[in-house]
PDB file of C-alpha atoms in Angstrom:
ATOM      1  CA  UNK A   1      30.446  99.589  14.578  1.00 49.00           C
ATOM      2  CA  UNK A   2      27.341  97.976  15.414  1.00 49.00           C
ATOM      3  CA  UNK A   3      27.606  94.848  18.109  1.00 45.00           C
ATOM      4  CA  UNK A   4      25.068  92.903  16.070  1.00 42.00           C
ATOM      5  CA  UNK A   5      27.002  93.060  12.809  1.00 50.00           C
ATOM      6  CA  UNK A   6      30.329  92.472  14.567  1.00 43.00           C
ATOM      7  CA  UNK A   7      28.566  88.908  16.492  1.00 39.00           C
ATOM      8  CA  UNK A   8      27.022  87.981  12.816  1.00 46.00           C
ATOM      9  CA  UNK A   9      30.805  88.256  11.095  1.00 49.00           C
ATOM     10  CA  UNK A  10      32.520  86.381  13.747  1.00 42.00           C
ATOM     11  CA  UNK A  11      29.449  83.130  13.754  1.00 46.00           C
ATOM     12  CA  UNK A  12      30.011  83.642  10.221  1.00 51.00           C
ATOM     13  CA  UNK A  13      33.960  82.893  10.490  1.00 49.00           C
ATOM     14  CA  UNK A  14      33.965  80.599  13.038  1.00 46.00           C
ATOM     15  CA  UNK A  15      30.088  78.179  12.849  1.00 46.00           C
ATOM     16  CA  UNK A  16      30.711  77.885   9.176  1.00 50.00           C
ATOM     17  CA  UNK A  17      33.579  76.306   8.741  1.00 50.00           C
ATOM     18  CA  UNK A  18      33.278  74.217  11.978  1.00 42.00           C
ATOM     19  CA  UNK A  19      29.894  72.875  10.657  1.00 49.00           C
ATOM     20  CA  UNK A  20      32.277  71.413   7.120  1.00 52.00           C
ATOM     21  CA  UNK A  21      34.441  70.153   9.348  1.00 45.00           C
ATOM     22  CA  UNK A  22      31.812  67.906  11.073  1.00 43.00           C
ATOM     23  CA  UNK A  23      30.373  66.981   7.821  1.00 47.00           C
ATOM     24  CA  UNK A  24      33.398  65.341   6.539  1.00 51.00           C
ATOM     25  CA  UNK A  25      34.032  63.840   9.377  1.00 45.00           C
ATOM     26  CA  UNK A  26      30.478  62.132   9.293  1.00 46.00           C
ATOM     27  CA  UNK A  27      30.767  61.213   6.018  1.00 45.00           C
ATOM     28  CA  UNK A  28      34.265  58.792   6.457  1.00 44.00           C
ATOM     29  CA  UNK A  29      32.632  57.512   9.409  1.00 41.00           C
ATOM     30  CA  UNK A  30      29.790  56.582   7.365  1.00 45.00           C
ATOM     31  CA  UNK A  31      32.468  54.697   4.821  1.00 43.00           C
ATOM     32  CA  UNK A  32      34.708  53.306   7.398  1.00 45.00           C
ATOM     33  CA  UNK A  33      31.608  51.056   9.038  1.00 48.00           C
ATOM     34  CA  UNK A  34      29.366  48.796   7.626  1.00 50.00           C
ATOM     35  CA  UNK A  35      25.157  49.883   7.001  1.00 49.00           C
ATOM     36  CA  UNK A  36      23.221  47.975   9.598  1.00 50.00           C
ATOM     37  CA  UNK A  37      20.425  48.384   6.872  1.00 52.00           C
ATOM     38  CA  UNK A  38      19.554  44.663   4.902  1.00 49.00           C
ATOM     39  CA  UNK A  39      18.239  46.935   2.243  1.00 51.00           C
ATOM     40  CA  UNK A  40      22.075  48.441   1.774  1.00 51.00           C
ATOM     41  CA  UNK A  41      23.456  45.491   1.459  1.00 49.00           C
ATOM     42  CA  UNK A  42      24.185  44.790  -2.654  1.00 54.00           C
ATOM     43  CA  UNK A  43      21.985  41.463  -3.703  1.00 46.00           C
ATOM     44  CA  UNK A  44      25.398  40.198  -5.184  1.00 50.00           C
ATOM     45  CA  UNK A  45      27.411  39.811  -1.439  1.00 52.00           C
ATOM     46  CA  UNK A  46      24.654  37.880  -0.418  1.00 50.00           C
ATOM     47  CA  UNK A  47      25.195  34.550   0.158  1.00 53.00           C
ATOM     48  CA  UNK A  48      22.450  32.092  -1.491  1.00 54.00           C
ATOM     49  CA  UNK A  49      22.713  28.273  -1.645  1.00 55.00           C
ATOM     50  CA  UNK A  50      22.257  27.148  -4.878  1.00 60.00           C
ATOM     51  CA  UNK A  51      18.479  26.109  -6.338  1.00 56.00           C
ATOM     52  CA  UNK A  52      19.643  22.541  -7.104  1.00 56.00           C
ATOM     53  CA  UNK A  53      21.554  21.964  -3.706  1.00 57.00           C
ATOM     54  CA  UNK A  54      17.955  23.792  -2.260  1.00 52.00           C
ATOM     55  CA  UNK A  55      15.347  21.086  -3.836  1.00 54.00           C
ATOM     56  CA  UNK A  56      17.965  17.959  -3.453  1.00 55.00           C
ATOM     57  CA  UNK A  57      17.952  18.739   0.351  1.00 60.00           C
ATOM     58  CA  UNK A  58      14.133  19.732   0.372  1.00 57.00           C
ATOM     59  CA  UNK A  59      13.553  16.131  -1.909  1.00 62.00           C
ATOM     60  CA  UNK A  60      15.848  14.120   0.961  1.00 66.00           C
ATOM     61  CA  UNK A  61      13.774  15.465   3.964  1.00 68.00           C
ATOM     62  CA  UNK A  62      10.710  13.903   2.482  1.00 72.00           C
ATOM     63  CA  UNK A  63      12.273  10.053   1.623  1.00 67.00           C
ATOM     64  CA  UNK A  64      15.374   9.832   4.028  1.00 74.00           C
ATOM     65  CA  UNK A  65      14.586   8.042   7.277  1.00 77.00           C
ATOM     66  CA  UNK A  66      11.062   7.615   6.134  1.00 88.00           C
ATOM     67  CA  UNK A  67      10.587   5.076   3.548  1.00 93.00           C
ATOM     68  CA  UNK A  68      10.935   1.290   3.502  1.00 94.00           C
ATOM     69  CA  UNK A  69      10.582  -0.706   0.720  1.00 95.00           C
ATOM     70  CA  UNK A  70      10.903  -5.110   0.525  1.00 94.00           C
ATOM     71  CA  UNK A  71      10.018  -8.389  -0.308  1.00 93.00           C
ATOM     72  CA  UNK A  72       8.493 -10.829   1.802  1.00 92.00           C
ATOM     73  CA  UNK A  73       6.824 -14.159   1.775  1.00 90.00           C
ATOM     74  CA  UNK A  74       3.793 -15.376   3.042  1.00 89.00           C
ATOM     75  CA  UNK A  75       1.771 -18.948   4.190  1.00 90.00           C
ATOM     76  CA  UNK A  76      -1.535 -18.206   4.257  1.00 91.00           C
ATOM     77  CA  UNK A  77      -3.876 -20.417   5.312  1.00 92.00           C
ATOM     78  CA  UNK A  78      -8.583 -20.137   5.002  1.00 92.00           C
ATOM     79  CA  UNK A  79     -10.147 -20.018   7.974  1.00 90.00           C
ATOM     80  CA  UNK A  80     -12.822 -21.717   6.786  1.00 89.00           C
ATOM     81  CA  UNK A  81     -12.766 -24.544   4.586  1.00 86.00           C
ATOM     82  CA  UNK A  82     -15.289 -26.271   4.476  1.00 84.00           C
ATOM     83  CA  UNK A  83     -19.587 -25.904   4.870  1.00 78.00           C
ATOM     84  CA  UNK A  84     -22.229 -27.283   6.279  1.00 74.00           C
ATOM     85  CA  UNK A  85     -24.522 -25.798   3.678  1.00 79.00           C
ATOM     86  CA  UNK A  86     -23.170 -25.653   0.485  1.00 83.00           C
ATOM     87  CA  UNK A  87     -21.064 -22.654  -0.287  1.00 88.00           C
ATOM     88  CA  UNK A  88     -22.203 -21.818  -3.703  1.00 87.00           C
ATOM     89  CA  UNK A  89     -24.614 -24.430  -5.437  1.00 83.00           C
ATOM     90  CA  UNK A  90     -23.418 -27.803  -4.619  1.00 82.00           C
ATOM     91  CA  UNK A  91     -19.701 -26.250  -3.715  1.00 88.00           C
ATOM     92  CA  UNK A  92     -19.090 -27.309  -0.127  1.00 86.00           C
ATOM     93  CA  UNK A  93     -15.109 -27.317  -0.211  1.00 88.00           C
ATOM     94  CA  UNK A  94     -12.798 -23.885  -0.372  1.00 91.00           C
ATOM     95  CA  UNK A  95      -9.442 -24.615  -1.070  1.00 91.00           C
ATOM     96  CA  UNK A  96      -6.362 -22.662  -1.051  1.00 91.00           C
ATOM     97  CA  UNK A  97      -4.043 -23.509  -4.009  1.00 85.00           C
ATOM     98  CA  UNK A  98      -0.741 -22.730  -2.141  1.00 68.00           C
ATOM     99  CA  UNK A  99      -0.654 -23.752   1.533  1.00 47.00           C
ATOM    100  CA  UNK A 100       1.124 -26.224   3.454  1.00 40.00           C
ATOM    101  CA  UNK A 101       3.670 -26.956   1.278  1.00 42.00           C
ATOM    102  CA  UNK A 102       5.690 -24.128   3.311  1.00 46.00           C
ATOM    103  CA  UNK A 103       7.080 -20.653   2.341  1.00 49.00           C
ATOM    104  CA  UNK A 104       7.441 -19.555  -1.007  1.00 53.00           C
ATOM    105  CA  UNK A 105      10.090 -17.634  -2.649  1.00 54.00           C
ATOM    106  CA  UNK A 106       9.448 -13.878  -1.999  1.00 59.00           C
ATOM    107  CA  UNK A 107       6.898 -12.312  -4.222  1.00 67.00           C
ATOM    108  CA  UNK A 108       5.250  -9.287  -2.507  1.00 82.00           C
ATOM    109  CA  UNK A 109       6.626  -6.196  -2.478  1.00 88.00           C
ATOM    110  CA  UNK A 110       5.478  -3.945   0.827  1.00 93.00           C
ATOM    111  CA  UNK A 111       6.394  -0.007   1.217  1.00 95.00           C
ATOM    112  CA  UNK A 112       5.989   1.381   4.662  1.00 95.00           C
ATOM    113  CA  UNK A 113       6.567   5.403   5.029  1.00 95.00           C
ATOM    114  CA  UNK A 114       7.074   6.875   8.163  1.00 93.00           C
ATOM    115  CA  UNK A 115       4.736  10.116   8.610  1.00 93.00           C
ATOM    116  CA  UNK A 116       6.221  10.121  12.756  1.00 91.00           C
ATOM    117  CA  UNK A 117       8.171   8.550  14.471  1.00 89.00           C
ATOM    118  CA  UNK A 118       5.607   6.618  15.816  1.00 93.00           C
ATOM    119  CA  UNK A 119       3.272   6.416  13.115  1.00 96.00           C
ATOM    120  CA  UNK A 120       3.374   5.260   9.613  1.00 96.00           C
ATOM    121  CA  UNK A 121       1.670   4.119   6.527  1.00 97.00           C
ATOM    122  CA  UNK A 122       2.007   1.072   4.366  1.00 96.00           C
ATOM    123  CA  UNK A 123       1.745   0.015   1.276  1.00 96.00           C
ATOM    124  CA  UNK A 124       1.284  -4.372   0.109  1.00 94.00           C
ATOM    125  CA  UNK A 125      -0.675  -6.494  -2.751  1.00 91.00           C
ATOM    126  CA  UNK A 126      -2.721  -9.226  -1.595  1.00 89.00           C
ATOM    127  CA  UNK A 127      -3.926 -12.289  -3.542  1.00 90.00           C
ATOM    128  CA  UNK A 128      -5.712 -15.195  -3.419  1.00 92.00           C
ATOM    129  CA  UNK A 129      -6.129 -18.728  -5.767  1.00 93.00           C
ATOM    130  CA  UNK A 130      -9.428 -21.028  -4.077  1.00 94.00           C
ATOM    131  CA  UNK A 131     -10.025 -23.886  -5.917  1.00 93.00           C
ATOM    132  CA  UNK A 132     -13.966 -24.680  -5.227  1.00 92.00           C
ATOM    133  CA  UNK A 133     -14.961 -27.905  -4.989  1.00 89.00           C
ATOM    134  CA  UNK A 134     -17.433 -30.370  -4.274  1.00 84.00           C
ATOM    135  CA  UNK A 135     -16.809 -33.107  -2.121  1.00 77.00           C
ATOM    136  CA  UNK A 136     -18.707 -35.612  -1.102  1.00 72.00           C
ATOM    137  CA  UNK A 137     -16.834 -38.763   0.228  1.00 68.00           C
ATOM    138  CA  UNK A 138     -15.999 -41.034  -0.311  1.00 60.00           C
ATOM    139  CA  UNK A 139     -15.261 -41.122  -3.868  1.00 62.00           C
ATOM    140  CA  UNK A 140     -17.361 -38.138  -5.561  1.00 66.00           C
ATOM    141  CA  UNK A 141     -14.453 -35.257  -5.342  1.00 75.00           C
ATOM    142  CA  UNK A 142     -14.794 -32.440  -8.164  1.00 83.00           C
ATOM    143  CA  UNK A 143     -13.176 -28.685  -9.184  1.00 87.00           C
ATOM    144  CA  UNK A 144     -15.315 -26.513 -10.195  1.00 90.00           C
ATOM    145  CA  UNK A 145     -13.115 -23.622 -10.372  1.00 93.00           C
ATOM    146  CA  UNK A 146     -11.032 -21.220  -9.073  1.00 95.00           C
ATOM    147  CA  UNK A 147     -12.106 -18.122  -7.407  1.00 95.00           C
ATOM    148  CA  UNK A 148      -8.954 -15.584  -8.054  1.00 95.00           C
ATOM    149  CA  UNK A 149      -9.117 -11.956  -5.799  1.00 95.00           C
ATOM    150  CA  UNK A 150      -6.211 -10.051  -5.840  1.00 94.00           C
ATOM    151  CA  UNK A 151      -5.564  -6.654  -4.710  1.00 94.00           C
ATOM    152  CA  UNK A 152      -3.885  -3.438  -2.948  1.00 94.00           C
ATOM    153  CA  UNK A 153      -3.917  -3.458   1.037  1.00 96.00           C
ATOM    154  CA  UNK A 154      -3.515   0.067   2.325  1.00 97.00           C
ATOM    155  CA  UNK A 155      -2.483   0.330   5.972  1.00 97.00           C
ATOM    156  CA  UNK A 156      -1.477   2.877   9.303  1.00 98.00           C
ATOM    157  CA  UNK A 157       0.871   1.043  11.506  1.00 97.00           C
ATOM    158  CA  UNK A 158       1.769   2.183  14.956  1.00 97.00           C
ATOM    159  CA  UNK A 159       5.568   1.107  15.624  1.00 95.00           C
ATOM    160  CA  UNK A 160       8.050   1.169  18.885  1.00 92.00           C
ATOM    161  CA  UNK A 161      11.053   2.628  18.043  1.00 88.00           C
ATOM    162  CA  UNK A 162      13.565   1.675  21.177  1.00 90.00           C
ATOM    163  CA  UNK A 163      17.499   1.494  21.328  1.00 92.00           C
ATOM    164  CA  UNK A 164      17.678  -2.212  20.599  1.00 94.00           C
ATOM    165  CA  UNK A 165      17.634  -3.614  17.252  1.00 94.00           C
ATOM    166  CA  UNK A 166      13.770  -4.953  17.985  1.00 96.00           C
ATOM    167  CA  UNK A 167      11.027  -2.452  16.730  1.00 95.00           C
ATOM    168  CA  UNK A 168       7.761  -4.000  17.346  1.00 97.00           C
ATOM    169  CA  UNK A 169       4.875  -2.434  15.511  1.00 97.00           C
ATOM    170  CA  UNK A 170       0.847  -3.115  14.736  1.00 97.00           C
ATOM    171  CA  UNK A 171      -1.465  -1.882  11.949  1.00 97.00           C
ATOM    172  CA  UNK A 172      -4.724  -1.993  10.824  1.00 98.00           C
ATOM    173  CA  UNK A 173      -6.031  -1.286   6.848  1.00 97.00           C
ATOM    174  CA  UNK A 174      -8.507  -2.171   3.890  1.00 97.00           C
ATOM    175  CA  UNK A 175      -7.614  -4.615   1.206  1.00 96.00           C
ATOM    176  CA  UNK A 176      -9.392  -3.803  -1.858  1.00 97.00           C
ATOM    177  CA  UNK A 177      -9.824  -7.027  -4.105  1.00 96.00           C
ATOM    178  CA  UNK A 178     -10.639  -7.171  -7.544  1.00 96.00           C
ATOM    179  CA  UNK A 179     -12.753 -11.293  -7.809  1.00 96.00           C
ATOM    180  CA  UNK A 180     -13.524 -12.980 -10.438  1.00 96.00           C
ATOM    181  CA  UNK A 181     -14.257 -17.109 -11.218  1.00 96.00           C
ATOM    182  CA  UNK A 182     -11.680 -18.890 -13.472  1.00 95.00           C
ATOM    183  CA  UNK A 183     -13.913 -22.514 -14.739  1.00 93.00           C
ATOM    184  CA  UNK A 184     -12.873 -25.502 -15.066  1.00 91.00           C
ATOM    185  CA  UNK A 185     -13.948 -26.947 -19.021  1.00 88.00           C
ATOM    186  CA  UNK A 186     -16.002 -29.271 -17.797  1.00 88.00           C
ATOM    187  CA  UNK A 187     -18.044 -26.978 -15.419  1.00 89.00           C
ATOM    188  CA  UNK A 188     -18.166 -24.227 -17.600  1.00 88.00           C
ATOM    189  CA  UNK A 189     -19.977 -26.822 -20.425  1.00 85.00           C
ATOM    190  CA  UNK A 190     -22.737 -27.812 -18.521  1.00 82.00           C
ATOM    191  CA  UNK A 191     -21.005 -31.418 -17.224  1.00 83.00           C
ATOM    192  CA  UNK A 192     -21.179 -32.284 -13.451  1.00 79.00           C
ATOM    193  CA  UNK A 193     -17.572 -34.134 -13.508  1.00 79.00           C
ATOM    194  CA  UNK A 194     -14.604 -34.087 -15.963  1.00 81.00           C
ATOM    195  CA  UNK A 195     -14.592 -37.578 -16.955  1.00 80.00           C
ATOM    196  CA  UNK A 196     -18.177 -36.887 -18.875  1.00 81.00           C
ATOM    197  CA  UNK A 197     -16.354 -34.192 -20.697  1.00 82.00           C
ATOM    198  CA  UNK A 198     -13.816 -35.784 -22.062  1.00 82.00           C
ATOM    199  CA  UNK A 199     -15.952 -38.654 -22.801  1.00 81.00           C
ATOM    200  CA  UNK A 200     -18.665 -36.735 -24.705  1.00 78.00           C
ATOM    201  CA  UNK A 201     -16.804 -33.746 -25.635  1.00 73.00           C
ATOM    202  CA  UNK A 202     -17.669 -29.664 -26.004  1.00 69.00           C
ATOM    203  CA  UNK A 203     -20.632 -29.872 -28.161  1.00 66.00           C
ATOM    204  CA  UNK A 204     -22.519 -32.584 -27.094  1.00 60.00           C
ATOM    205  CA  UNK A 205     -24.961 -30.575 -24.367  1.00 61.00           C
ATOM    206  CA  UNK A 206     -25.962 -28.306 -27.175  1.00 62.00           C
ATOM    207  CA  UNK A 207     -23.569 -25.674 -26.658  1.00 73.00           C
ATOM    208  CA  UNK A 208     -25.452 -24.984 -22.791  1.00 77.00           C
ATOM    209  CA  UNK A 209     -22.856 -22.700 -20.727  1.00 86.00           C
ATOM    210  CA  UNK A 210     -22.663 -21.947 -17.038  1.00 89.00           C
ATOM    211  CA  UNK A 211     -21.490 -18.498 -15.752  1.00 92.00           C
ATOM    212  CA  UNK A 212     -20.217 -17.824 -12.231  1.00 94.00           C
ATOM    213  CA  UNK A 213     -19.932 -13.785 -11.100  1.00 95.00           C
ATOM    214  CA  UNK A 214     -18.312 -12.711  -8.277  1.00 96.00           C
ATOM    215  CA  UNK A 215     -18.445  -9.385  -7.071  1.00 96.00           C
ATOM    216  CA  UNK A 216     -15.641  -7.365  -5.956  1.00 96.00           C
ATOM    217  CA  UNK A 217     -14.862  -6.941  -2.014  1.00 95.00           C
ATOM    218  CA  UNK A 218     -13.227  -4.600   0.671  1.00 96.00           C
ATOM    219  CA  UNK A 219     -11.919  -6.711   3.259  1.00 96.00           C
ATOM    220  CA  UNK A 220     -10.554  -5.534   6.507  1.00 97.00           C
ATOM    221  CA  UNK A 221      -6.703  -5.852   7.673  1.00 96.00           C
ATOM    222  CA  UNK A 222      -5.431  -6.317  10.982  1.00 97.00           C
ATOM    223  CA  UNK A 223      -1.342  -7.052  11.621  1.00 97.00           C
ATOM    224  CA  UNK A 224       1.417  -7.426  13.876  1.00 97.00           C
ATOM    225  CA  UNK A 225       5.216  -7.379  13.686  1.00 96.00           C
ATOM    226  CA  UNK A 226       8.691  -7.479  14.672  1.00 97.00           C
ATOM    227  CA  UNK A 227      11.618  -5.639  12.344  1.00 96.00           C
ATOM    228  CA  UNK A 228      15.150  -7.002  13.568  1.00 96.00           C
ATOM    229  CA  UNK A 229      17.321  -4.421  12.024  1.00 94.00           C
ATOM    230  CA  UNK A 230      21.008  -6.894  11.080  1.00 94.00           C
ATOM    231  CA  UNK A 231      22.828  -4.421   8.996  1.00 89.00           C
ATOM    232  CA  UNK A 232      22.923  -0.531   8.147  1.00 86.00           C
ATOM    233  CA  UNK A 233      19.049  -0.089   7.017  1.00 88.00           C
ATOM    234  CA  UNK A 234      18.395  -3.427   6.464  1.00 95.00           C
ATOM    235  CA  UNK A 235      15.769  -5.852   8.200  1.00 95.00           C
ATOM    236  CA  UNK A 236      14.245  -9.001   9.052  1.00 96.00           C
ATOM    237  CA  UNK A 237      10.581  -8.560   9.000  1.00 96.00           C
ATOM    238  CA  UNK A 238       8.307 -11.262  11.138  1.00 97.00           C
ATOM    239  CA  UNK A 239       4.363 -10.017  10.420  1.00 96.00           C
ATOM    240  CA  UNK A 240       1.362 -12.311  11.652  1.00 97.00           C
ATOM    241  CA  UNK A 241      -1.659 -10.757  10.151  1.00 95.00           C
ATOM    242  CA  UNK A 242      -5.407 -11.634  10.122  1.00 96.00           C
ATOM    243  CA  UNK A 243      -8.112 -10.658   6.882  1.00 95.00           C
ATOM    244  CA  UNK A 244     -11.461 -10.476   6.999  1.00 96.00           C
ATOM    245  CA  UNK A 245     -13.108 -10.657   3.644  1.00 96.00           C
ATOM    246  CA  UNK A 246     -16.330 -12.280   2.030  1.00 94.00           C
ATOM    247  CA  UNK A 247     -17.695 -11.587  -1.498  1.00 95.00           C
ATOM    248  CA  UNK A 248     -21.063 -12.857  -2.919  1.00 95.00           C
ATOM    249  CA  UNK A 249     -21.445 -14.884  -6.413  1.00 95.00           C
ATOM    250  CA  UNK A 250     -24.374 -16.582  -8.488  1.00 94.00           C
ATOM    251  CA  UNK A 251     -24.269 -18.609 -11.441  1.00 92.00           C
ATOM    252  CA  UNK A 252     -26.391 -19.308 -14.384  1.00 90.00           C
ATOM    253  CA  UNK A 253     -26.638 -21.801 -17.127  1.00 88.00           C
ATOM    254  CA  UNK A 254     -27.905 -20.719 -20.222  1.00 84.00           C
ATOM    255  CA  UNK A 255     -27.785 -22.097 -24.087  1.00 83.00           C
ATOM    256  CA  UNK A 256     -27.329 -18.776 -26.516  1.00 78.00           C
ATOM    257  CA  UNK A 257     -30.038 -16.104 -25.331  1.00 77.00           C
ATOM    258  CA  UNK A 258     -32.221 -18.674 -23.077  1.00 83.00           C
ATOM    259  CA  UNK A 259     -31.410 -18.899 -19.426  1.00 87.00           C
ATOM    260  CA  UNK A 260     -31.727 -22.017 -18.088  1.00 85.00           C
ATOM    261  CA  UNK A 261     -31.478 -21.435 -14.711  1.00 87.00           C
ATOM    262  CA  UNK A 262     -30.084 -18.668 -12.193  1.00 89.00           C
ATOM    263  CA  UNK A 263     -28.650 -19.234  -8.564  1.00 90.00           C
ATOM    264  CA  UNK A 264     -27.737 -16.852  -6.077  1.00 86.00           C
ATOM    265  CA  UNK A 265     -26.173 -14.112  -4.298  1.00 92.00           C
ATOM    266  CA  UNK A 266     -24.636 -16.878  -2.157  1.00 93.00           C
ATOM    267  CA  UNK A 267     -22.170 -15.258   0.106  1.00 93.00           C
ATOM    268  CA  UNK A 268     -18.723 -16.923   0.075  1.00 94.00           C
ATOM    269  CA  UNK A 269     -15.813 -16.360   3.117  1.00 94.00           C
ATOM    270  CA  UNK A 270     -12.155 -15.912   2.172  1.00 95.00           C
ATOM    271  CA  UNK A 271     -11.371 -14.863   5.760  1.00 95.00           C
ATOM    272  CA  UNK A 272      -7.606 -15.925   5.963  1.00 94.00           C
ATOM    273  CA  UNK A 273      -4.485 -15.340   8.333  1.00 94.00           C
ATOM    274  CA  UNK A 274      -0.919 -15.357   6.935  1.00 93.00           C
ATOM    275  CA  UNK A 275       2.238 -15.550   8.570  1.00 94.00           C
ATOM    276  CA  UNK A 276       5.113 -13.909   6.793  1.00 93.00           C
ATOM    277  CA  UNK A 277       8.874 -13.184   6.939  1.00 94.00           C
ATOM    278  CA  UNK A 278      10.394 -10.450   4.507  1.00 94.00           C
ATOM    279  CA  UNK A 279      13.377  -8.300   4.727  1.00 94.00           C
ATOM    280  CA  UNK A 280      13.194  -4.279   4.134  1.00 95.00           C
ATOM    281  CA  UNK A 281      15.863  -1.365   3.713  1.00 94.00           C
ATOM    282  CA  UNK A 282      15.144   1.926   4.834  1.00 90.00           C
ATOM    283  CA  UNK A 283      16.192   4.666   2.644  1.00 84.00           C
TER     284      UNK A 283
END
């Protein structure tokens, strides 16, 4: 027989059967351990937190530890009251319709959101009643009317944040007031006092009106602070702060469509400082 066919039979018998011996073997190896593959994995053992529990955690991250909200009171007091040249026309006199009688009850809300832990931003309304008047002693002492500016007052604070329950902090911001002139009857009729008006009445100056516009003002915001934390997220809030705001306003007098006369810009301070205590909770 030839050697060649007798070394082909026996690789046949023997490499053969070896090789579907090693093939099983690979394959139960292959089922007894786990596919280092992600791909092999089935989508239904993986483990997924679910899409509620995802955005209530994702919603907490942006509010918890960050935001402040509270109430707080202010006494607020012009830093300039009075003129040596007449304000506006022959009003020499600002006056603030709340001060000195002390604090009020708290009316402002203020939101602070920490974007650090160092820095923040903050959120307060700001608003002022002046009565203007004209005063000229001794006895001549009139009201012509109210100047009313009210507004939003958008800061960035810079705050301490040590192991004690003091956190003192400082800011600086824009107040954005909305002005306008509230007359009194008598001034808005044409009269120079009040007694005239009720005297002579509504009608008697031939129906002559007086206007006052005030424009609308930006006013500049600088503050500093002290939160005493007393209680789990709670606050005491001490806040001196300084404003720096002036508007400009004319009048007229006019009966129907003919002006009588027209006065102005004159530009009128409301540069004020407050001094307020308030109490906060951080969320």
């Amino acid at each position: 027989m030839n050697p060649l066919k007798i070394l082909f039979t026996l690789s046949q018998g023997i490499i053969m059967p070896l090789s579907g011996i090693l093939a099983q073997t690979g394959e139960t190896v292959s089922a007894t351990q786990p596919s280092s593959d992600p791909a092999a994995v089935p989508v239904s053992e993986v483990v997924q937190p679910p899409l509620e529990e995802a955005a209530g955690c994702w919603i907490s991250c942006l509010w918890r530890d960050r935001l402040e909200i509270g109430v707080r009171t202010s006494r607020t007091k012009l830093q300039k009251e009075a003129a040596e040249t007449n304000f506006v026309g022959s009003i020499n006199e600002l006056k603030l319709q709340r001060e000195g009688g002390g604090l009020s009850l708290p009316d402002d809300l203020v939101v602070s959101y920490k974007l650090f832990p160092y820095i923040g931003i903050g959120y307060a309304y700001d608003r002022l009643r002046v009565a203007a008047n004209s005063h000229y002693p001794p006895d001549d002492y009139t009201t012509d009317g109210d100047f009313v500016l009210a507004g939003p007052v958008l800061s960035v604070y810079v705050r301490i944040p040590n192991p004690t329950p003091l956190t003192p902090y400082a800011g600086i911001g824009r107040a954005f007031y909305s002005a306008h002139f509230e007359p009194a009857a008598y001034w808005a009729k044409g009269y120079d006092t009040d007694l005239a008006y009720q005297i002579f009445g509504p009608e008697i100056l031939n129906n002559k009106v007086r206007h006052m516009y005030v424009d609308n003002a930006i006013g500049t915001d600088y503050h500093v602070g002290l939160a005493i934390r007393i209680w789990d997220g709670f606050c005491v809030d001490l806040r001196y702060q300084s404003d720096k705001v002036q508007t400009e306003a004319r009048f007229d007098a006019h009966v129907k469509e003919t002006v009588l006369y027209s006065h102005g810009p004159f530009t009128v301070p409301f540069d004020h400082s407050s001094t307020s205590l308030g109490i906060t909770y951080a969320f």
